[in-house]
Coordinates of C-alpha atoms and ligand atoms in Angstrom, one line a residue:
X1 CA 23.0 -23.3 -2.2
X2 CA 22.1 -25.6 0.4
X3 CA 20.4 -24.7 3.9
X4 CA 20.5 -27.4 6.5
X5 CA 19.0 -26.8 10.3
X6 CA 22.0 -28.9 12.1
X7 CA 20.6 -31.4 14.2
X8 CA 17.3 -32.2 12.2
X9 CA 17.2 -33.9 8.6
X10 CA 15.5 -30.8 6.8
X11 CA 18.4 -30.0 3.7
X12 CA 16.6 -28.0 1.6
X13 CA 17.6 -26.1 -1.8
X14 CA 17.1 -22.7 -1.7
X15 CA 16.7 -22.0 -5.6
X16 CA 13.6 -20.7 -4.9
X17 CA 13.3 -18.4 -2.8
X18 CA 9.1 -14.1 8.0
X19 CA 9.6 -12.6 11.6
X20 CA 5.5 -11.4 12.1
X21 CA 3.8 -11.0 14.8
X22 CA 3.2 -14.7 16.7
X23 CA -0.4 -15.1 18.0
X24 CA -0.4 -17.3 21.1
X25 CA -3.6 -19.1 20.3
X26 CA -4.7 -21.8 17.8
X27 CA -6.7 -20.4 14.8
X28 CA -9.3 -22.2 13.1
X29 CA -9.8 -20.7 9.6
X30 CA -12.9 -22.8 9.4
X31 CA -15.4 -20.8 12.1
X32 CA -13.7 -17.6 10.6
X33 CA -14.3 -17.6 7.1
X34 CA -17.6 -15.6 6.0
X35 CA -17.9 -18.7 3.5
X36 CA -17.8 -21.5 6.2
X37 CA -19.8 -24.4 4.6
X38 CA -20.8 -22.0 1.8
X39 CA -22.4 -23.9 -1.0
X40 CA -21.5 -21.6 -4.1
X41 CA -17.9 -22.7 -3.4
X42 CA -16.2 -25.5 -5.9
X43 CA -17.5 -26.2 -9.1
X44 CA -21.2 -27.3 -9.5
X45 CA -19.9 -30.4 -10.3
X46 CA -17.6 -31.2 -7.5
X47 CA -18.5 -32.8 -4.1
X48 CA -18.6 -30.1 -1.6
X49 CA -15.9 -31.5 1.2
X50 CA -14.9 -30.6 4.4
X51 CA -11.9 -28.6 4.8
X52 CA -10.5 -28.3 8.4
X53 CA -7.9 -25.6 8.7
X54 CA -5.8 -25.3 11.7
X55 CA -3.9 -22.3 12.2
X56 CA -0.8 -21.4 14.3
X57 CA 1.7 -19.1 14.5
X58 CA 2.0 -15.4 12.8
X59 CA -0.5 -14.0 9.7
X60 CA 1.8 -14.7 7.1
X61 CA 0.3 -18.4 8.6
X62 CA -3.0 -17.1 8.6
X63 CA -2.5 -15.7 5.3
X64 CA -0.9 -19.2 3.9
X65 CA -4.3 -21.2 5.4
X66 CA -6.6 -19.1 3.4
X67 CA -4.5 -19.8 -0.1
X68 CA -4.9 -23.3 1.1
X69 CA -8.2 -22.8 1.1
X70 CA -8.4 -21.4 -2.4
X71 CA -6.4 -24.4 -4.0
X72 CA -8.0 -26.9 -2.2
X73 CA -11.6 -25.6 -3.8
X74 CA -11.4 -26.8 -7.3
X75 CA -11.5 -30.0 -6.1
X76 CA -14.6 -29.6 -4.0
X77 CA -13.3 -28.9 -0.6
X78 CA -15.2 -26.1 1.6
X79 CA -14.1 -24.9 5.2
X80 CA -16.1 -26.8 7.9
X81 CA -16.1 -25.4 11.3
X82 CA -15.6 -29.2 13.2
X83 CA -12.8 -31.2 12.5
X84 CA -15.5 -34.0 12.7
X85 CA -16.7 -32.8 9.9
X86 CA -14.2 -32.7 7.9
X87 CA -12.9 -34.9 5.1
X88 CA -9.8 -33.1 5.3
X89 CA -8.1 -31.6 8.2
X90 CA -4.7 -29.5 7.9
X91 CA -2.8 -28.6 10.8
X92 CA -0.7 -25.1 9.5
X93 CA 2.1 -25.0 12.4
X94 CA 4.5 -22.4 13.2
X95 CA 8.1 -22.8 14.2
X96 CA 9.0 -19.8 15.7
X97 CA 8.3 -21.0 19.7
X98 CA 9.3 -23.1 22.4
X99 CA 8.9 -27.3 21.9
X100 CA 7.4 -26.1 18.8
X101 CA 7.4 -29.9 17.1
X102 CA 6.0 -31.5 20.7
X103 CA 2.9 -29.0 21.0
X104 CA 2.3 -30.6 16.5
X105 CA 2.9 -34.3 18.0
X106 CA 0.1 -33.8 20.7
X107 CA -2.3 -31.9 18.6
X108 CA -1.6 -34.7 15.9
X109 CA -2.8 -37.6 18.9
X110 CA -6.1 -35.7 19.2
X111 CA -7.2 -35.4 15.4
X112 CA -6.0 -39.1 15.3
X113 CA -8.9 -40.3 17.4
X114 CA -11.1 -38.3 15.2
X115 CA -9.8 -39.8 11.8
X116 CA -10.0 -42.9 14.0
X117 CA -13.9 -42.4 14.6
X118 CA -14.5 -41.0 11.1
X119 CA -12.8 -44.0 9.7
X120 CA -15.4 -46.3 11.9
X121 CA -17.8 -44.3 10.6
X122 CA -17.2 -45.5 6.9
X123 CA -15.9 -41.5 6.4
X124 CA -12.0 -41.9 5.5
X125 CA -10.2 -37.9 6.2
X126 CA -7.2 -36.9 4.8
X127 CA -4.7 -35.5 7.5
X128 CA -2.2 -32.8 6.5
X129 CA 0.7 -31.1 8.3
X130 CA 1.6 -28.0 6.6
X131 CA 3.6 -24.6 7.9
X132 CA 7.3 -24.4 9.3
X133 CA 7.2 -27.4 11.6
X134 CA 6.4 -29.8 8.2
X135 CA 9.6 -28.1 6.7
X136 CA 12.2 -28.4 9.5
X137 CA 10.9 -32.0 10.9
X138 CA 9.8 -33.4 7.5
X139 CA 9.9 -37.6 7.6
X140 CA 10.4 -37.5 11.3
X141 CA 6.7 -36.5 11.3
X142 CA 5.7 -39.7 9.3
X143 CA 8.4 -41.2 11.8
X144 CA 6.2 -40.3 14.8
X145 CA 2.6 -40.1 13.4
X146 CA 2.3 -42.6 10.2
X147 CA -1.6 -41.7 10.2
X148 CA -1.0 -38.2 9.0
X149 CA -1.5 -38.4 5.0
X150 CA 0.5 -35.1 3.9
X151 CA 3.4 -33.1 5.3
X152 CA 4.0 -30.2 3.1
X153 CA 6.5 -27.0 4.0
X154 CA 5.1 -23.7 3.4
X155 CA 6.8 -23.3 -0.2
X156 CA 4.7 -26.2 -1.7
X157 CA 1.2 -25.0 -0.7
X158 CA 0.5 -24.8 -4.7
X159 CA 1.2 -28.7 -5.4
X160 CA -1.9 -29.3 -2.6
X161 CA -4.0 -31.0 -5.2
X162 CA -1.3 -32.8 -6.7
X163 CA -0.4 -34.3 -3.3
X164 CA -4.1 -35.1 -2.3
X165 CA -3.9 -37.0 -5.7
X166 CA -0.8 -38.9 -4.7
X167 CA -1.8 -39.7 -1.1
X168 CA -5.4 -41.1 -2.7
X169 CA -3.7 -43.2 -5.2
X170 CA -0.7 -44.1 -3.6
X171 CA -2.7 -45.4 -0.2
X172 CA 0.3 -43.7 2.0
X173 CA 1.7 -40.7 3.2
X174 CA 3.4 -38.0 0.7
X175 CA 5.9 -35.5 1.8
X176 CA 6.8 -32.7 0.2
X177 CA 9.3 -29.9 2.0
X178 CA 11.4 -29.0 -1.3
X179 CA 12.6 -25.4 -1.7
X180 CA 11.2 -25.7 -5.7
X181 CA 12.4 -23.7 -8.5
X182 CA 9.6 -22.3 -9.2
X183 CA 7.6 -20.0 -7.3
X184 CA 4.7 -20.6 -5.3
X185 CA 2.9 -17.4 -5.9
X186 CA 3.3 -17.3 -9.7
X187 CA 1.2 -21.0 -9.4
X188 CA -1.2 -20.1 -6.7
X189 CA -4.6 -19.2 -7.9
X190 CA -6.0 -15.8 -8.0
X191 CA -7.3 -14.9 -5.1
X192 CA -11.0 -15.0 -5.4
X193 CA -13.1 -12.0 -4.4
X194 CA -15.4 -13.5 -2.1
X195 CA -12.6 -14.6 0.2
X196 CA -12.4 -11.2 1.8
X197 CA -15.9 -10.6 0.9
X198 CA -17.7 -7.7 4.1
X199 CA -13.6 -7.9 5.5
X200 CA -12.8 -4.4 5.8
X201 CA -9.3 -5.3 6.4
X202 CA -7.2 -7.9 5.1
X203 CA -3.2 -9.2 4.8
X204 CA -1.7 -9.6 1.7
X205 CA 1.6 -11.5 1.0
X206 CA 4.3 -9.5 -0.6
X207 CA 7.2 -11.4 0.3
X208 CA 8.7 -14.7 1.8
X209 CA 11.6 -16.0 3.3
X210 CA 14.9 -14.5 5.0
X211 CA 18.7 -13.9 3.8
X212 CA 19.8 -12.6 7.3
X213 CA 20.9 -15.9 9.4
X214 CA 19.8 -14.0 13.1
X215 CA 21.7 -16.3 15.5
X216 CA 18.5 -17.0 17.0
X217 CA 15.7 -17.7 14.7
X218 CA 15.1 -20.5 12.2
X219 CA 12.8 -18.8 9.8
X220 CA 15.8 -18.9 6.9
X221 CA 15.6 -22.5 7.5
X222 CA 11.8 -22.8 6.8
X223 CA 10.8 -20.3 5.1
X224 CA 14.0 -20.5 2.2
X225 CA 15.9 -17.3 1.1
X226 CA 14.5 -14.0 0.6
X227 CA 12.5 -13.6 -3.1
X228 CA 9.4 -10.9 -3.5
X229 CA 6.3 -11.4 -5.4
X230 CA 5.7 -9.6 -8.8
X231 CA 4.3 -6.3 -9.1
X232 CA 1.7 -7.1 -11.4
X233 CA 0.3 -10.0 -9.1
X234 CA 0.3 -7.9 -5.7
X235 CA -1.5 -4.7 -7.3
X236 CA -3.9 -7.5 -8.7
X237 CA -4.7 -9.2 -5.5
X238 CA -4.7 -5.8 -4.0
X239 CA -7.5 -4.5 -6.6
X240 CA -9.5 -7.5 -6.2
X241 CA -10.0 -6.7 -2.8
X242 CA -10.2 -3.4 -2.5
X243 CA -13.4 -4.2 -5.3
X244 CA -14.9 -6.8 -2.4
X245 CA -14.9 -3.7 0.5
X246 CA -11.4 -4.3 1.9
X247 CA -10.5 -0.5 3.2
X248 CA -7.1 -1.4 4.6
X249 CA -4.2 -4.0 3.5
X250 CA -1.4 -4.8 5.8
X251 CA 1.8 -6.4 3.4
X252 CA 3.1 -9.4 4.6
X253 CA 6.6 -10.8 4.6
X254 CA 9.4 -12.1 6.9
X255 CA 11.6 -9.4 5.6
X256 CA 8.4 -7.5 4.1
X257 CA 10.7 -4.0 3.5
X258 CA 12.9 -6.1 1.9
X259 CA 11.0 -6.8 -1.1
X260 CA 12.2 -6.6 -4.3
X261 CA 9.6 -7.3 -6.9
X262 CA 9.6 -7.1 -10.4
X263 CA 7.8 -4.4 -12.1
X264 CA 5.7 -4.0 -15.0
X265 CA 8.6 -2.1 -16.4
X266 CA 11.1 -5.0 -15.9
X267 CA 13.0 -3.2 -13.3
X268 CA 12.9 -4.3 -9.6
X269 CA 10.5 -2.3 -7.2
X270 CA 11.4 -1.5 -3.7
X271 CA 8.4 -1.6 -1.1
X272 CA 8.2 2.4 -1.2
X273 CA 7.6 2.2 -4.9
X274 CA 4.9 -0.5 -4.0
X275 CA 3.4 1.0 -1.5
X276 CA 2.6 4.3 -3.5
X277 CA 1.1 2.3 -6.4
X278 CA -1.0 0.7 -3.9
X279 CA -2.3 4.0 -2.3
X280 CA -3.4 4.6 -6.1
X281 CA -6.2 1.8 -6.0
X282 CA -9.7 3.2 -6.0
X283 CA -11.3 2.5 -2.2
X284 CA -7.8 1.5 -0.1
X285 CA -7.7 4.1 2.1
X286 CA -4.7 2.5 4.7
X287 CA -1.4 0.3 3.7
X288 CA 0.6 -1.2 6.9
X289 CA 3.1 -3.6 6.5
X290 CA 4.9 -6.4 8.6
X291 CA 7.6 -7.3 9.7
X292 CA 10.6 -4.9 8.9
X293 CA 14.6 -5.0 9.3
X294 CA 16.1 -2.5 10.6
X295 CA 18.8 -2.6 8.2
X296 CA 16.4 -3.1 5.3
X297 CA 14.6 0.2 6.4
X298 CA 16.0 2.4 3.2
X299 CA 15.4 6.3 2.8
X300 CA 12.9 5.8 0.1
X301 CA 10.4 4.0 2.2
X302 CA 11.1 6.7 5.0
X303 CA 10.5 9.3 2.5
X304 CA 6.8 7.2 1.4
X305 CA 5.9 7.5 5.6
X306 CA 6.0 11.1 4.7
X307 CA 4.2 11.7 1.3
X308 CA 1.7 8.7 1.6
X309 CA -1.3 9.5 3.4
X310 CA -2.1 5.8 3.3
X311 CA 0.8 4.6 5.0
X312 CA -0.3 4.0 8.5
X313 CA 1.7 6.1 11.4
X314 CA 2.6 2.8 13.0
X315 CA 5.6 0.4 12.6
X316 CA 6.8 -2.7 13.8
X317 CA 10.4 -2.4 13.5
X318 CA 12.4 -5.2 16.1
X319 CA 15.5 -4.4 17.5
X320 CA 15.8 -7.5 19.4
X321 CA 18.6 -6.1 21.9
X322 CA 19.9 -2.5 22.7
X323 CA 23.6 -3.7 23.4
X324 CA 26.0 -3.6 20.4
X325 CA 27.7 -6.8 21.9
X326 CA 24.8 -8.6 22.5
X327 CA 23.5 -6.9 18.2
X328 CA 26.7 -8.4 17.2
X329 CA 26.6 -12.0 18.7
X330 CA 23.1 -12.1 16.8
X331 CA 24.3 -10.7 13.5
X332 CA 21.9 -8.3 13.0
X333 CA 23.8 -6.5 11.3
X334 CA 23.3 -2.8 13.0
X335 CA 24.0 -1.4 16.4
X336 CA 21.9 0.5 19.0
X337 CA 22.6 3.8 18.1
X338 CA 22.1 3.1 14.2
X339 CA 18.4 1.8 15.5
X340 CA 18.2 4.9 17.2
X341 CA 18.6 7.5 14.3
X342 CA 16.4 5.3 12.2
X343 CA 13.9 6.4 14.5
X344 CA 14.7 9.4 14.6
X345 CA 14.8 10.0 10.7
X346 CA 10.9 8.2 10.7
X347 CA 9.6 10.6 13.2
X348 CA 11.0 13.4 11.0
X349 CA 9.5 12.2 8.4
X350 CA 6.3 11.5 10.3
X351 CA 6.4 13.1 13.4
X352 CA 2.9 11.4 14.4
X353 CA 4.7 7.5 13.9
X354 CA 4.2 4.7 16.5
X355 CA 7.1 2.2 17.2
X356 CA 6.3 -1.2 17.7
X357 CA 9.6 -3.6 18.4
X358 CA 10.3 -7.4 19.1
X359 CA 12.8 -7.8 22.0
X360 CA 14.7 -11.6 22.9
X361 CA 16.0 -11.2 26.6
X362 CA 18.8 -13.7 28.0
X363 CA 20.6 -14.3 24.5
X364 CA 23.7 -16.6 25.0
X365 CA 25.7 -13.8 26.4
X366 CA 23.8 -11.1 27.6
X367 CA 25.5 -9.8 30.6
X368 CA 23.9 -7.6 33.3
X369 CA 25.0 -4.4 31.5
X370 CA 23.8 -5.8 27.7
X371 CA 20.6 -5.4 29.7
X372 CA 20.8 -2.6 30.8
X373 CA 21.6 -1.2 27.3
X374 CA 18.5 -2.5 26.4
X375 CA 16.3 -1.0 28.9
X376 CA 18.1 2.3 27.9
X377 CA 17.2 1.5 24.6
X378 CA 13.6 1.7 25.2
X379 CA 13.9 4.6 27.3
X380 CA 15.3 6.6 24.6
X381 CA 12.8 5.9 21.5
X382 CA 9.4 4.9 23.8
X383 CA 7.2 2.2 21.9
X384 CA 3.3 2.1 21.6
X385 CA 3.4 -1.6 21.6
X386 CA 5.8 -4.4 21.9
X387 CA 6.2 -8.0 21.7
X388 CA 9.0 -9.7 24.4
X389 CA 10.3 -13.3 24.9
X390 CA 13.3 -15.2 26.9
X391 CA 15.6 -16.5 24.7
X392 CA 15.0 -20.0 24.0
X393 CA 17.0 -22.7 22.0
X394 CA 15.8 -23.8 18.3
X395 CA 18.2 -26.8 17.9
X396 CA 20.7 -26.2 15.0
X397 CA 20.6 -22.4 14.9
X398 CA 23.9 -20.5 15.6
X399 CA 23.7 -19.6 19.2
X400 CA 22.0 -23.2 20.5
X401 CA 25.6 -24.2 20.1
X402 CA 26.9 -20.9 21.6
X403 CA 28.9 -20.6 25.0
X404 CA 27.3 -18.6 28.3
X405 CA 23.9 -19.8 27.5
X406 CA 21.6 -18.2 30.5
X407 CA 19.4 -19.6 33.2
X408 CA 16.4 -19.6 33.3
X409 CA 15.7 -17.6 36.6
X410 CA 18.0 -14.8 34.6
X411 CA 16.0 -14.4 31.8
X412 CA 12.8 -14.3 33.8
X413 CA 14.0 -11.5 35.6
X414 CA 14.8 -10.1 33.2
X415 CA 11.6 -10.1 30.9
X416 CA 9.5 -9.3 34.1
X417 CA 11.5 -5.4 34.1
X418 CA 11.2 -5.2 30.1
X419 CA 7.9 -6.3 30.2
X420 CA 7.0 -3.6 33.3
X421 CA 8.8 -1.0 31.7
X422 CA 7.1 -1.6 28.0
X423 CA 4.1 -1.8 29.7
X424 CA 4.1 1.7 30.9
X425 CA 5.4 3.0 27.7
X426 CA 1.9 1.7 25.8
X427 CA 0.1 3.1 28.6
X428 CA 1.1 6.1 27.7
X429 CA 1.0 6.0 24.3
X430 CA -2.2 4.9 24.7
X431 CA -2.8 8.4 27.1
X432 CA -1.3 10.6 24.6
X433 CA -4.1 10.1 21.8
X434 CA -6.8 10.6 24.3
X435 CA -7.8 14.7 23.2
X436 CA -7.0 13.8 19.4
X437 CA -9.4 13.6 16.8
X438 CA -8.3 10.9 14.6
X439 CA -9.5 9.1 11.7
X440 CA -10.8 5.3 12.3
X441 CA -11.5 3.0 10.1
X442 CA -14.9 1.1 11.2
X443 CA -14.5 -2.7 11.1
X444 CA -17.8 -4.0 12.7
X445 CA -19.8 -3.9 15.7
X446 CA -18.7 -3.6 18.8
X447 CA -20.2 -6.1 22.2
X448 CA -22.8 -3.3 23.1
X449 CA -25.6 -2.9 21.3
X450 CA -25.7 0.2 19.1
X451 CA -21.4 0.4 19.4
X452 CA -19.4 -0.5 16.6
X453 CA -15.8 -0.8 16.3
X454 CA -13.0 0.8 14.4
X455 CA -9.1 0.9 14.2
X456 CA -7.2 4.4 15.1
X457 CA -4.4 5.0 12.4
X458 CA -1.6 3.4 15.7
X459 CA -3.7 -0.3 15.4
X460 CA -5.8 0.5 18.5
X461 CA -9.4 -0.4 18.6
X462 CA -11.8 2.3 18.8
X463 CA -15.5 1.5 20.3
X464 CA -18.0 4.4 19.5
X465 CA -21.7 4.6 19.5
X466 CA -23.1 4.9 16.0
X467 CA -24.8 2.8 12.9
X468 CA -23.8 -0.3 11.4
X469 CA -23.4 1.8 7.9
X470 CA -20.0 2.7 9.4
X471 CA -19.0 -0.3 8.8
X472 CA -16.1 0.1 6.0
X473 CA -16.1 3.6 6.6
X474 CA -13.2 5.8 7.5
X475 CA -14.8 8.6 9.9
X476 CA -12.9 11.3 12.4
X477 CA -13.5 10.5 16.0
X478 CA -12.3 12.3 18.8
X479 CA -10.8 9.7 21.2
X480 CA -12.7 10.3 24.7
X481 CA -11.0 7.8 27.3
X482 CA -8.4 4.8 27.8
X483 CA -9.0 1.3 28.7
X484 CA -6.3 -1.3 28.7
X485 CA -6.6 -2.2 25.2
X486 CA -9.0 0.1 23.8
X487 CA -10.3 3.7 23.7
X488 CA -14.0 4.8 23.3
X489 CA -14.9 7.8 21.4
X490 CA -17.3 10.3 19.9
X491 CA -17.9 10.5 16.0
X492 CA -17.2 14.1 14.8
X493 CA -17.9 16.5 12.0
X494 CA -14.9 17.4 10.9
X495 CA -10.8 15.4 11.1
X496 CA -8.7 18.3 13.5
X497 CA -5.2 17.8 12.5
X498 CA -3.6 15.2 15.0
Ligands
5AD501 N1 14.0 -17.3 21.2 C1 13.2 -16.3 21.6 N2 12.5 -15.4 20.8 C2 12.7 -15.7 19.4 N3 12.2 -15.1 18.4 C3 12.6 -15.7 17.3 N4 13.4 -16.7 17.6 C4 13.4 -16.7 19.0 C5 14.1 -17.6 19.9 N5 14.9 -18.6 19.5 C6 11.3 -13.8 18.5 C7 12.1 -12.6 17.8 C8 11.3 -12.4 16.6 C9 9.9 -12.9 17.0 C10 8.9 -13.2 15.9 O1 10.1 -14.0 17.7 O2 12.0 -11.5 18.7 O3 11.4 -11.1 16.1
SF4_502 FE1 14.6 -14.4 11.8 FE2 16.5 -12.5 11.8 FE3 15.3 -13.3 9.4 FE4 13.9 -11.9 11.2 S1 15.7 -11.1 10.2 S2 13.3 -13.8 10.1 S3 14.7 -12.7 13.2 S4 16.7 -14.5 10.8

């Protein structure tokens, strides 16, 4: 099978084989990494190097950067926090917004003049574009920016060394977007323990890529089809952290509820089955996991939010639209009121369960009263958090081409009521704990001295005053007050039902 983004030059096989949540903001994996410029890290042998990781985009990203990291260590290389610094620089980008390839082309002119001033400086740096926006716009990249070394899509991370080889040898740039037959994860190295080392929380990768074709979205373009991790390899990673202090895993994957690993039994595990194997492993107290299909959302892993304590009370679950018409012309592949007893079945399941949702406004389409279906939508189920965007065209997906595209005024409208209206709904979500004793899982210090800080089993963060040996602890708290993204509270004795 062949997958081609009309309108850019990315044809990839998909022999081989997510949407998360998008952070707005550049990430440097460098400054956040406990190990930064660690010297135990590489072989005593090798050089230590600087790595430079730039991340964008959602934590399956995030996640990606740090297995860069891990590759990339055998041969010496150890995050740096300054690109200056660095003798390699990687630029992960993600696809999944607006004028995604222009915002890589300008970050690429500024770490130009710094390769340029290393270079003077006798100090060559190898420059790499990795992520989603390597995969769809592939040679154009070289095209545009012939200084950058390596452009390698998100399937390839493992062949890293192999194409730092190349680049060295060869003298010019190596590109590597295939779709390979092999899998990544089964070539990736173990993940070390000290990676996650004093994290108390941390993602894990279950699952890649996406079978589904939303009108919208190019992620089955980038990321290749749907294909799950084995068993064996998650509960190891899982284990291995849990062992360095990690309290709380959140699964990754595009289509993360989706997943359909291969067991140690040879037959093919469903997420549920996952999930309680998971809750098994001495010192994980909490399992989440991101981003879920509706239509992927089977019985058995409603059936785990009710028998597993570990499975957090909180779920991001994107609907996208509340209007059948408007559900069709995305192929989604459900309606509104099939969303709706979903929700309904989760809740009785787990009546204490948190909605989180994804919403597009203005979709090629989207009339007055498809709106309006929306907003009744969120009416009827009320989410804790949600993320909401305008429509906007990713060139060769079904519905760039589509008839009745909408302006721009429109769509702001448009996201200015959704956004008022799910705005209110978090507030009181957020109002509704405030009594409850719940459990939190501490994290680390807070800004105030004495205070430390903790996650509620909905995501939010929970500032109380207490000792740093909470840190890693899960502890009741009754939730005193509300701020806008936070709640303070008082440690208790004993956890009051919620
Ligand atoms: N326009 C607007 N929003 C989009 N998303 C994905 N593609 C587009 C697009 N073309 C949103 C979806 C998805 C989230 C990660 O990003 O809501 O769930
Ligand atoms: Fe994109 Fe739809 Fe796949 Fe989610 S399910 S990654 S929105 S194509």
């Amino acid at each position: 099978m062949v997958r081609r983004l009309a309108g850019t030059s990315a044809t990839v096989t998909t022999d081989l084989l997510p949407p998360l949540t998008h952070n707005a903001d550049a990430r440097t994996y460098g400054s956040e990494s406990p190990q930064a410029g660690g010297a135990e890290i590489g072989p005593a042998h090798a050089p230590t190097r600087g790595l430079h990781m730039i991340t964008w985009g959602c934590q399956m990203n995030v996640y990606d950067s740090a297995r860069m990291t891990d590759v990339l260590r055998p041969l010496g290389y150890a995050p740096v926090e300054s690109a200056s610094d660095a003798d390699m620089i990687i630029l992960n980008t993600c696809h999944i917004r607006d004028r995604a390839a222009e915002k890589v082309f300008s970050e690429l002119g500024r770490l130009r003049l710094i390769k340029e001033e290393r270079k003077a400086d006798g100090r060559p740096t190898v420059l790499a574009v990795a992520g989603c926006v390597a995969q769809a716009e592939g040679e154009q990249i070289l095209k545009r920016a012939p200084y950058v070394d390596i452009v390698l899509g998100p399937q390839t991370y493992h062949r890293l060394p192999e194409m730092v080889a190349r680049a060295a040898r060869a003298g010019g740039s190596v590109i590597d977007t295939d779709f390979p037959a092999e899998q990544k994860f089964d070539f990736l190295p173990e993940v070390a323990a000290p990676q996650t080392q004093g994290n108390v929380t941390a993602f894990l990768t279950v699952q890649e890529g996406c079978d589904k074709f939303c009108s919208f979205c190019v992620v089955p373009y980038t990321r290749g089809a749907e294909a799950s991790r084995a068993v064996a390899s998650v509960l190891a990673e899982a284990r291995r952290m849990a062992e360095s202090g990690v309290r709380e895993i959140t699964l990754l994957g595009q289509n993360v509820n989706a997943y359909h690993g291969e067991g140690p039994d040879g037959r093919i595990w469903g997420l549920a089955r996952l999930a309680e194997a998971l809750s098994s492993i001495p010192g994980l107290a909490r399992i989440r996991y991101t981003t879920s299909h509706p239509r992927d959302m089977g019985d058995d892993l409603i059936a785990a939010h009710r028998d597993l304590p570990a499975l957090m009370p909180f779920l991001h679950l994107p609907v996208q639209s509340g209007s059948d018409t408007i559900l069709k012309a995305m192929n989604r592949g459900h309606t509104a009121d099939e969303y709706r007893s979903l929700v309904e079945k989760l809740r009785t399941a787990r009546p204490d369960i948190a909605l989180s949702s994804d919403f597009i406004v203005g979709h090629p389409g989207e009339t007055d009263e498809d709106f309006e279906a929306t907003m009744a939508l969120i009416r009827d189920v009320g989410f804790a958090q949600a993320y909401s965007f305008k429509y906007s065209i990713r060139p060769g997906t079904p519905a760039a081409g589509a008839p009745r595209q909408i302006a721009e005024a429109v769509k702001d409208d448009r996201l200015q009521a959704l956004q008022a209206l799910l705005r209110e709904q978090q507030d009181a979500f957020n109002a509704s704990v405030v009594g409850l004793t719940a459990p939190v899982l501490f994290t680390g210090r807070g800004r105030k001295p004495g205070q430390m800080v903790g996650r509620s089993p909905w995501l939010q963060p929970v500032h109380v005053d207490g000792p740093d040996t909470l840190i890693g602890v899960e502890r009741p708290v009754r939730l005193d007050a509300r701020f806008s993204n936070s709640l303070a509270g008082t440690l208790v004795k004993e956890c009051a039902p919620t």
